[in-house]
GROMACS .gro file of C-alpha atoms in nm:
model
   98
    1UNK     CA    1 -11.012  -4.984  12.337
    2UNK     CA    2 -11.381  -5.001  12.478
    3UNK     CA    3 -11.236  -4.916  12.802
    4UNK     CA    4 -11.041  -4.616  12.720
    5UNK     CA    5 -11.324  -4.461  12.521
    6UNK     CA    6 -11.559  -4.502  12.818
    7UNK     CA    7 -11.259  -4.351  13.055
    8UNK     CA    8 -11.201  -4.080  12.832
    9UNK     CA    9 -11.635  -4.043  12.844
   10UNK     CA   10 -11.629  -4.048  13.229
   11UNK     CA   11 -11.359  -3.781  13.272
   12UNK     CA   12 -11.576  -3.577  13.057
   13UNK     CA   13 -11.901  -3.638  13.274
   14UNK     CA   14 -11.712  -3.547  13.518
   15UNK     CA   15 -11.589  -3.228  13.420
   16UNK     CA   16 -11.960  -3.090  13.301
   17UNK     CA   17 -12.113  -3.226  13.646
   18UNK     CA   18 -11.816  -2.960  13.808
   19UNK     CA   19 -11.924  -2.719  13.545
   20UNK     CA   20 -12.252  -2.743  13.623
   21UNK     CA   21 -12.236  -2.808  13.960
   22UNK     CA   22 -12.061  -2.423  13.967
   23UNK     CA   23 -12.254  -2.238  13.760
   24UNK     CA   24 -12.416  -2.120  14.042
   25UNK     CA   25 -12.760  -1.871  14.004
   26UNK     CA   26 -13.103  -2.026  14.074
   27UNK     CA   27 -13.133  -2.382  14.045
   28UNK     CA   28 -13.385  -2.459  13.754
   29UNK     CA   29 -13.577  -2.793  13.709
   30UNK     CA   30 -13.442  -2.872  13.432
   31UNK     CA   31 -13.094  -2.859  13.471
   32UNK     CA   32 -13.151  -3.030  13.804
   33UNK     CA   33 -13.254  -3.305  13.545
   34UNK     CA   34 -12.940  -3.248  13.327
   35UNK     CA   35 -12.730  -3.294  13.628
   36UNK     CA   36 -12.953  -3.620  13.727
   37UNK     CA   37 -12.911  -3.765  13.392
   38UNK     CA   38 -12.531  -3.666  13.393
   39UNK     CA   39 -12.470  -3.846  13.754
   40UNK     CA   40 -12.603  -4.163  13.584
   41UNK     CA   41 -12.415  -4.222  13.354
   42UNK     CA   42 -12.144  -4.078  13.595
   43UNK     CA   43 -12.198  -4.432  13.770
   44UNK     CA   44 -12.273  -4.650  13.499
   45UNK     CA   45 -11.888  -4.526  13.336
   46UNK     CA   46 -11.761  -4.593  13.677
   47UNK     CA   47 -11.897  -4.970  13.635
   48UNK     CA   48 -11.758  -4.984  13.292
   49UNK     CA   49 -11.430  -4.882  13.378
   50UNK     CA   50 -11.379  -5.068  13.691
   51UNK     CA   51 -11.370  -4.773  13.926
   52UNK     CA   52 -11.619  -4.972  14.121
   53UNK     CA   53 -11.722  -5.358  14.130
   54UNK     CA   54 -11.982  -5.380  13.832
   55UNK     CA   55 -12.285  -5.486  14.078
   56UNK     CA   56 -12.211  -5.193  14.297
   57UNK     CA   57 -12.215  -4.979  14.010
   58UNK     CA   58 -12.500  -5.117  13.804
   59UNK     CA   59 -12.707  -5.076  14.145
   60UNK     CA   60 -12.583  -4.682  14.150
   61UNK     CA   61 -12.639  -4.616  13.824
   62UNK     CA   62 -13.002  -4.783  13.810
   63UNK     CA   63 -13.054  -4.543  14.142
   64UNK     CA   64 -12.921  -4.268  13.956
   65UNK     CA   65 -13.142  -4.323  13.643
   66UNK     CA   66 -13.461  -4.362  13.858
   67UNK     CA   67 -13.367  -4.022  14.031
   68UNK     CA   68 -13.314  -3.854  13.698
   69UNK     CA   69 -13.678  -3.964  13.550
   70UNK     CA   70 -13.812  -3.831  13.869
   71UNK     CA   71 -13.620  -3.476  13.781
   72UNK     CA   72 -13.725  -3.485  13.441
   73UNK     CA   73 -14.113  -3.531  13.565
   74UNK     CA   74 -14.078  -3.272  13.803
   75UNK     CA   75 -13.976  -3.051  13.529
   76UNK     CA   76 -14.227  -3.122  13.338
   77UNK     CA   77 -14.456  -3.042  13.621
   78UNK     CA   78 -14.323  -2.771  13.704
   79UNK     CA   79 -14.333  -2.611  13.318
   80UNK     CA   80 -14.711  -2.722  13.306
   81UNK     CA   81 -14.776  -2.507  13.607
   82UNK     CA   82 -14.600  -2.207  13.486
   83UNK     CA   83 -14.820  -2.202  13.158
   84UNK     CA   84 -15.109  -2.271  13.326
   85UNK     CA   85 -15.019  -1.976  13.571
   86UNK     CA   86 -14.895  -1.746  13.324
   87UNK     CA   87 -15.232  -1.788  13.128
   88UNK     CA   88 -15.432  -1.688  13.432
   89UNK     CA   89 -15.187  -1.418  13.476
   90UNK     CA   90 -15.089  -1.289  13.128
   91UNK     CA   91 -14.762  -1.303  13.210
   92UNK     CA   92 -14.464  -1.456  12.982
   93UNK     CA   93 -14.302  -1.794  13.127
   94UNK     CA   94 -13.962  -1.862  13.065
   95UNK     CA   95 -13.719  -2.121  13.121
   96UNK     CA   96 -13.574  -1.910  13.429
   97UNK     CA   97 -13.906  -1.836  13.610
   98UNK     CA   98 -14.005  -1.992  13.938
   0.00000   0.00000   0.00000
């Protein structure tokens, strides 16, 4: 039963790393992240399922996480410095800005 849920949980990973993967327009920081986040547990399903040997998998997925905290701080970053600039500036920041 485990297994099936966490199949049926991979095949949708997959699908929203496609959908997002295609969305196409400017890449923004934060759903750079999303995608990050999405890709590990993209390899940590594939472990749980048996798509690839558990150590192999664990190792990707523990990549994977690592490179998705590193997305999420340079969002972060990046949202600090458009406030900060858009303060000096007067201007509005949004989510889209670069």
């Amino acid at each position: 039963m485990a297994v099936e849920t966490v199949t049926e949980v991979h095949r949708e990973i997959t699908r929203l790393l496609a959908k997002l993967g295609g969305a196409g327009g400017r890449p923004d920081a934060l759903v750079e992240a999303c995608v990050a986040c999405l890709e590990a547990a993209q390899s940590a399903s594939a472990a749980a399922t048996g798509r690839q040997q558990p150590d192999t998998g664990a190792q990707e997925a523990l990549h994977a996480v690592n490179a998705a905290a590193l997305a999420i701080r340079y969002a972060l970053a990046k949202a600090g410095d458009e406030r900060r600039r858009a303060a000096r500036t007067g201007e509005s920041v949004t989510s889209d800005s670069s």
